[in-house]
Coordinates of C-alpha atoms and ligand atoms in Angstrom, one line a residue:
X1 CA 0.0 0.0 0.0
X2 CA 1.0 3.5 -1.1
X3 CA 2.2 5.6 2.4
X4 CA -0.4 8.6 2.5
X5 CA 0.4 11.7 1.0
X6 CA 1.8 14.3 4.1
X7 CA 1.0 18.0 3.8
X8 CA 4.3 19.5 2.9
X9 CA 7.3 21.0 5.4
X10 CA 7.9 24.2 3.2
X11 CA 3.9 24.6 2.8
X12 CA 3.2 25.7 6.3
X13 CA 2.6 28.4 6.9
X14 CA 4.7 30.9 9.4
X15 CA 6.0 28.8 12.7
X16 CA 9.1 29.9 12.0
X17 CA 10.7 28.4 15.5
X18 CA 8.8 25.0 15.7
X19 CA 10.5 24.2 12.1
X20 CA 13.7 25.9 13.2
X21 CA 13.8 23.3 16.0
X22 CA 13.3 20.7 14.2
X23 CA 15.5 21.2 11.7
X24 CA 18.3 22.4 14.0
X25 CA 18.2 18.8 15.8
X26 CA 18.4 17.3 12.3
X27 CA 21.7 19.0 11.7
X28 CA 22.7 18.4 15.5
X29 CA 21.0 15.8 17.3
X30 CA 23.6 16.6 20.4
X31 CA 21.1 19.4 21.1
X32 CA 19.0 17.1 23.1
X33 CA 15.7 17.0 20.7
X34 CA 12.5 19.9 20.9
X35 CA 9.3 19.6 22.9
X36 CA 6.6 21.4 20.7
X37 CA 3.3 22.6 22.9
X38 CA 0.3 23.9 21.1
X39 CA -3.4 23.8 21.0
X40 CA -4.9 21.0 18.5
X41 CA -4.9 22.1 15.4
X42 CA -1.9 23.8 15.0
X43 CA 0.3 21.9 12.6
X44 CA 2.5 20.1 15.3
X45 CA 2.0 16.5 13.7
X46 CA 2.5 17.6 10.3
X47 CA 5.3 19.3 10.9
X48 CA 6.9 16.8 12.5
X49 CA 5.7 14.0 10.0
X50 CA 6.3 15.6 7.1
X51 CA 9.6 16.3 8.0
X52 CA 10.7 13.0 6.6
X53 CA 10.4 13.7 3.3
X54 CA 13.8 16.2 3.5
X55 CA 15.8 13.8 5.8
X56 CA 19.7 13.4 5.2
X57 CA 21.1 10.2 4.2
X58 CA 23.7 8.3 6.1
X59 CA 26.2 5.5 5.9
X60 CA 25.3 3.0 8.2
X61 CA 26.5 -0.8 8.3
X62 CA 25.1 -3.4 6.0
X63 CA 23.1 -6.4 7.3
X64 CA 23.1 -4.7 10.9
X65 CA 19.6 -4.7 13.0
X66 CA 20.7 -1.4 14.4
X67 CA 21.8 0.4 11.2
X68 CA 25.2 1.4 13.2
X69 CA 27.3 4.2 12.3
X70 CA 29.3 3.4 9.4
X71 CA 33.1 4.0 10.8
X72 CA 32.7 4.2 13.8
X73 CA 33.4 1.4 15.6
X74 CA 33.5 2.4 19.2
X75 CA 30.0 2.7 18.7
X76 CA 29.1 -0.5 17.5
X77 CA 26.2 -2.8 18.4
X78 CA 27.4 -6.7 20.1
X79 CA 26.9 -8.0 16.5
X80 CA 28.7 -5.7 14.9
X81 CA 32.1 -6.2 17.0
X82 CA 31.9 -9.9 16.9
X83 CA 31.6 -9.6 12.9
X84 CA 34.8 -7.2 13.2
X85 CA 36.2 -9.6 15.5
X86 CA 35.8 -12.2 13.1
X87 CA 37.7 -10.2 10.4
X88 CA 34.9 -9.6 8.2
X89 CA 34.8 -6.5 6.3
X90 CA 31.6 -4.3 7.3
X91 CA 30.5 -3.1 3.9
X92 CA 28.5 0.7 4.1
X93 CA 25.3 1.1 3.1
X94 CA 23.2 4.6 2.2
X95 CA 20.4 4.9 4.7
X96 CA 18.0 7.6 4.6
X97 CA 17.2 9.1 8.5
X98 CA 13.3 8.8 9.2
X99 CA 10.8 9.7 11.4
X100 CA 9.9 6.2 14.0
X101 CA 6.5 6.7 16.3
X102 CA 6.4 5.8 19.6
X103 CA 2.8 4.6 20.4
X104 CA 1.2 5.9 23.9
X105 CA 0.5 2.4 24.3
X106 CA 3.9 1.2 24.0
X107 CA 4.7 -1.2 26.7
X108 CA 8.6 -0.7 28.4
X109 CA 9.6 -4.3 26.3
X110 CA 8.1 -2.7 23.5
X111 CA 10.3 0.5 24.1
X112 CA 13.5 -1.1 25.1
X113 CA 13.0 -4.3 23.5
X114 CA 13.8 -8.0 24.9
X115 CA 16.1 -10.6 25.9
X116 CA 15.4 -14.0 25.4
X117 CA 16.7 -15.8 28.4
X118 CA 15.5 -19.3 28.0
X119 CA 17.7 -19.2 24.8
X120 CA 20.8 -17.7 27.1
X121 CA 20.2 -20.3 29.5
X122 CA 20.1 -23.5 27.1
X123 CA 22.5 -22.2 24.2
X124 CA 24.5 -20.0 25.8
X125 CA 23.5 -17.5 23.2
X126 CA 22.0 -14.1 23.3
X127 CA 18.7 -13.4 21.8
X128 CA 17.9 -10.0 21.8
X129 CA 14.1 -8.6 20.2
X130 CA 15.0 -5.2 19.2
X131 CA 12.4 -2.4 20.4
X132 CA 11.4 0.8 19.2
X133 CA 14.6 2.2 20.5
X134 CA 16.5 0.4 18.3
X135 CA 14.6 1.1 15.1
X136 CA 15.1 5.0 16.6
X137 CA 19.2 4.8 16.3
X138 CA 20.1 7.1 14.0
X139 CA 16.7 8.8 13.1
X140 CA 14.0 11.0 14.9
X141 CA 11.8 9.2 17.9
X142 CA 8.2 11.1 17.7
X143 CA 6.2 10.7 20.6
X144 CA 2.9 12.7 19.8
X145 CA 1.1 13.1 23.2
X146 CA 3.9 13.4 25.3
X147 CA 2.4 14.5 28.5
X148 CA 0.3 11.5 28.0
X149 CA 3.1 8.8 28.0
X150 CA 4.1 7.1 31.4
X151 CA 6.6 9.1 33.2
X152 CA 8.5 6.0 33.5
X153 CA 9.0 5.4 29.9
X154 CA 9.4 9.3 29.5
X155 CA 12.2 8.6 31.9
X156 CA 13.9 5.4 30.1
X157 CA 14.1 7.4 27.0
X158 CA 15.1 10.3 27.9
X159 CA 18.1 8.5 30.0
X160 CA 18.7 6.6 27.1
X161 CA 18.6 9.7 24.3
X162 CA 21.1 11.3 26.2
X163 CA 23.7 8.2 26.4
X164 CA 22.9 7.5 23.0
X165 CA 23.1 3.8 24.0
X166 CA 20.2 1.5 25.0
X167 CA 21.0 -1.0 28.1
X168 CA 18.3 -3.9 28.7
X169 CA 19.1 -6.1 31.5
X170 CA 17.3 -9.6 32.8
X171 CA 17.8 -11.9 35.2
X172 CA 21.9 -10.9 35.2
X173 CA 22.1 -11.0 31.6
X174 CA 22.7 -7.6 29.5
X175 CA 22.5 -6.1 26.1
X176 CA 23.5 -3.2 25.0
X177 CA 22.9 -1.4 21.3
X178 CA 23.5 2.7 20.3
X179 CA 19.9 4.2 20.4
X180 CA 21.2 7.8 19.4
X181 CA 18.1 9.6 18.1
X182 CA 16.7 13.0 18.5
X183 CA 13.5 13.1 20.3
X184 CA 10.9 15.0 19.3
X185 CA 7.4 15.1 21.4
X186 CA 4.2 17.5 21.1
X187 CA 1.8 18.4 23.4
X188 CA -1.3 19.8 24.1
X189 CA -1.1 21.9 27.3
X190 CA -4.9 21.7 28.0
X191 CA -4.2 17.6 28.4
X192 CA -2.1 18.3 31.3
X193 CA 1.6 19.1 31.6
X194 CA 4.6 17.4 31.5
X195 CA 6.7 17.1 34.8
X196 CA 9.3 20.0 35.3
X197 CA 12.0 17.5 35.6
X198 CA 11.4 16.2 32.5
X199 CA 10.5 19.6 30.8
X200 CA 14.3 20.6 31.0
X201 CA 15.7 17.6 29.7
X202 CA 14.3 18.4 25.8
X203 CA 17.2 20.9 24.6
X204 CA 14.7 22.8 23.0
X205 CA 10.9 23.6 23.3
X206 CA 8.7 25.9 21.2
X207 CA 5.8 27.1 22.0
X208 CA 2.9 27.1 18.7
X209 CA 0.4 29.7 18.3
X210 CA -2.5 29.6 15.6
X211 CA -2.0 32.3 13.2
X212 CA -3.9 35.7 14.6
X213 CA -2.8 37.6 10.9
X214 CA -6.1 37.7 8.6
X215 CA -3.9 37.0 6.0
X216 CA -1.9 34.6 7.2
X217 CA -4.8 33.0 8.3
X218 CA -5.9 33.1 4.8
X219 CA -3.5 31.6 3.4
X220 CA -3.1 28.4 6.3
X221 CA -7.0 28.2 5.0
X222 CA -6.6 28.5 1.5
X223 CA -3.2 25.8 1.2
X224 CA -4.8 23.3 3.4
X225 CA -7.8 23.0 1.4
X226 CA -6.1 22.9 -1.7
X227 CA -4.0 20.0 -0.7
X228 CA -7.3 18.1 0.8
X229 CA -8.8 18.4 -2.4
X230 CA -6.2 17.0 -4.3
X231 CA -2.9 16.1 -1.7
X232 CA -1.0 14.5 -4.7
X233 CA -1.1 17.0 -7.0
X234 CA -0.4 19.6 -4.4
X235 CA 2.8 17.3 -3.2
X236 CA 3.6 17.2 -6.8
X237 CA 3.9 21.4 -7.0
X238 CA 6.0 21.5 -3.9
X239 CA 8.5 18.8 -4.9
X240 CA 11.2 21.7 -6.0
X241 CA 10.8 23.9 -2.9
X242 CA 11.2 20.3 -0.7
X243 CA 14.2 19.0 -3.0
X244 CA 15.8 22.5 -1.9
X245 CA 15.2 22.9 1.4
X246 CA 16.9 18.6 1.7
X247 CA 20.0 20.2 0.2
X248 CA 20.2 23.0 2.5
X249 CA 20.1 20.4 4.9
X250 CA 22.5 18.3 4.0
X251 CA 24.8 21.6 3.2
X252 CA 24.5 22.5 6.4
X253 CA 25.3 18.9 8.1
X254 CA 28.7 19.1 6.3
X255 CA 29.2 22.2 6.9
X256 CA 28.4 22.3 10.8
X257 CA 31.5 20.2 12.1
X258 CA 33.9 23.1 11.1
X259 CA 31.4 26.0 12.0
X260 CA 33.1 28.1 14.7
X261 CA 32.2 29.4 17.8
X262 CA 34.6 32.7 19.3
X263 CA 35.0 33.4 22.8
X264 CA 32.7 36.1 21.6
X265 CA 29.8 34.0 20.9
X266 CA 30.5 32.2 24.1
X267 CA 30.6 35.1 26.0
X268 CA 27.1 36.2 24.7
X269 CA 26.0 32.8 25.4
X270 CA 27.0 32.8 29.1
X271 CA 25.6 36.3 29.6
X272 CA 22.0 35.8 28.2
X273 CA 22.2 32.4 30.6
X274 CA 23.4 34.7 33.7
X275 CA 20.8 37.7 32.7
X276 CA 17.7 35.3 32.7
X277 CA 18.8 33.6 35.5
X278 CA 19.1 30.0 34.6
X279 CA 21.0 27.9 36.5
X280 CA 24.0 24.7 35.9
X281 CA 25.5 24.5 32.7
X282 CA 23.4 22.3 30.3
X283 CA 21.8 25.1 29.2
X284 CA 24.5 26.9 28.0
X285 CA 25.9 24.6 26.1
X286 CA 22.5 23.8 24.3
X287 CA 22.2 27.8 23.4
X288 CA 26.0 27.5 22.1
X289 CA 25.2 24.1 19.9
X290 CA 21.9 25.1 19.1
X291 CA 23.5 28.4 17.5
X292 CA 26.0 26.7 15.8
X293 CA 23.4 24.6 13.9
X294 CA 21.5 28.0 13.1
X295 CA 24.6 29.6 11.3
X296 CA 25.0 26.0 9.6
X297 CA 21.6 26.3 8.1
X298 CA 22.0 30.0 7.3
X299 CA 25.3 28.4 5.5
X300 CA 27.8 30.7 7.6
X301 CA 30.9 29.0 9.7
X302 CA 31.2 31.3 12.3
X303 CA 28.7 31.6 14.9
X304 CA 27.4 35.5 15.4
X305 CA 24.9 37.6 17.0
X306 CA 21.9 36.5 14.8
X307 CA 22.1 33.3 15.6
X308 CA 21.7 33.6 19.5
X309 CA 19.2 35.9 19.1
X310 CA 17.5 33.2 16.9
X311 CA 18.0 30.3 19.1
X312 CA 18.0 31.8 22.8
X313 CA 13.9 31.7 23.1
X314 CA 13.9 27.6 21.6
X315 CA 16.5 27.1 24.5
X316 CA 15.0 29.3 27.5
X317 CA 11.2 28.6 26.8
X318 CA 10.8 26.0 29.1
X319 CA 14.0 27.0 31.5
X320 CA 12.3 30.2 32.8
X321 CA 9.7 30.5 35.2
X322 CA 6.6 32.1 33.9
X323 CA 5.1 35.2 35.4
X324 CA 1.4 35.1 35.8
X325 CA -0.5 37.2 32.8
X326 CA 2.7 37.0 30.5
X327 CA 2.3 35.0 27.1
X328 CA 5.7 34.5 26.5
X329 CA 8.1 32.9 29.0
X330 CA 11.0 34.8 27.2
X331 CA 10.7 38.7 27.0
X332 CA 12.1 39.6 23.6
X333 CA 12.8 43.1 24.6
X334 CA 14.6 42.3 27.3
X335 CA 16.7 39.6 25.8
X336 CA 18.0 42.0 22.8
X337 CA 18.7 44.7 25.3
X338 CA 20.5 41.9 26.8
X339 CA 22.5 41.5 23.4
X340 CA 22.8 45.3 23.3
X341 CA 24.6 45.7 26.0
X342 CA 27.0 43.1 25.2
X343 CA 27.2 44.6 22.2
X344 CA 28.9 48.1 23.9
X345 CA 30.7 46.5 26.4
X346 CA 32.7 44.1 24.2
X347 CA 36.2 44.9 22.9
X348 CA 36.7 47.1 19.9
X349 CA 36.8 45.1 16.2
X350 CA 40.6 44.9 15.5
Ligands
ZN1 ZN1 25.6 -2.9 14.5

């Protein structure tokens, strides 16, 4: 059966930051994934799901369950070291990064997946059932409904997104495979929150807004009903404005490993953390990687002044507390006369 036709990335309209961070965790999954909050109806599934359709590609291993990174053998899955063990050559293979759902019914051997013991025990060999963790390595884990989900699983994967490995363990006998992913979850707030100690652990958040603008109302109106009437012929009109936006991405994924960061940009970093008040250093480094993926995707390699400003909100969002009556968590105002004043207190350009 043909997969259903998605409404397209590049057709939604406005939501500049919810597409920013996703496509910021594409280029740099070490940002620690985005939490996306919005009323129903406001594009969060779609954005997420249609996000597939301008994924990189990677070189993974042939033949291997876990599609392990190509090269790198210090990652490798148990099957994949006792293959290099054995001398065989581990051949790459072009894999295209997707987008793997996490049901809210997903049981925790579902998530982590399983270990036969009773085949341990009477072969002495070990049988492992891969989960939905393992078919996340290497692509994007979407858990719609988050604040739904069992803060126990929550847990387990978010303890497991950031070691990047997935450790099941039974009666004395382990397993252990790389589950690096980048986790994305929405969320409608009305359904209930999620808890604080979780919230912080998602490098980024983004809060969505329907469209107030008449006209940009208009047009959310008038694009969605033209691709319900006919969602393959729309797809087909978008295909060059999609087949673009996958090579900026993929520009920008080369491009990010030599993309620099001054003691400038770190010093702006530090101070917006210190101004707003946010404490340890997590989030600091998520604003500094998080702005170095920005000036990848703007195709600059040097991080500047733009790309904190750009970033800062997607990192403090759900770091700040929230005084009553105020919309926003983040004051915009306040964080560029923030930037301002770095501006005039910094050293004079040589
Ligand atoms: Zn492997």
């Amino acid at each position: 059966m043909a997969e259903p036709v998605v409404f397209p990335f590049t057709s939604i309209v406005g939501q500049d930051d919810m597409k920013r961070g996703l496509l910021l965790n594409v280029i740099d999954p070490g940002i620690g994934g985005v939490l996306i909050k919005g009323e129903k109806g406001t594009a969060k599934s779609t954005a997420v799901r249609s996000l597939d359709r301008v994924l990189p590609m990677h070189e993974a291993v042939k033949g291997c369950p876990f599609r392990c990174q190509h090269g790198r053998p210090e990652r490798y899955c148990p099957y994949c070291r006792e293959r290099m063990e054995r001398g065989e050559a581990l051949e790459p293979e072009m894999v295209r990064m997707k987008v793997v759902d996490l049901p809210l019914s997903a049981t925790e051997d579902r998530v982590s997946g399983t270990l036969d013991i009773e085949r341990v025990l009477k072969a002495g060999e070990k049988r492992f059932e891969p989960g939905v963790l393992a078919a996340a390595n290497g692509n994007i884990l979407y858990i719609d409904e988050v604040n739904l989900l069992d803060d126990h699983l929550v847990d387990l994967i978010l303890d497991s997104a950031a070691m990047g490995v997935n450790y099941v363990e039974r009666e004395g006998v382990s397993f252990t495979h790389p589950a690096r992913f980048v986790l994305v979850g929405t969320m409608n707030p009305e359904e209930g929150d999620l808890r604080p100690q979780l919230l912080d652990r998602f490098g980024l958040s983004v809060d969505v807004r329907g469209e107030r603008d008449p006209k940009l109302r208009a047009e959310v109106v008038r694009r969605r009903v033209a691709f319900d009437s006919d969602p393959e012929a729309y797809a087909a009109k978008c295909q060059k404005e999609l087949d673009a936006l996958a090579e900026r991405l993929e520009g920008a994924i080369a491009l990010h490993p030599s993309v620099e960061a001054g003691d400038d940009a770190v010093d702006m970093v530090v101070s917006v953390m210190a101004h707003f008040g946010v404490d340890g250093h997590r989030a600091d480094i998520t604003l500094l990687k998080a702005a170095k993926a920005n000036a990848a995707l703007e195709g600059r390699s040097k991080v500047d002044k733009g790309d904190i400003r750009r970033t800062a909100e997607l990192v403090l969002s759900h770091r700040l507390k929230r005084r009553p009556f105020e919309e926003r968590a983040l004051d915009r105002e306040e964080l560029e006369a923030c930037l301002g004043n770095l501006r005039r207190r910094s050293r004079s350009p040589p």
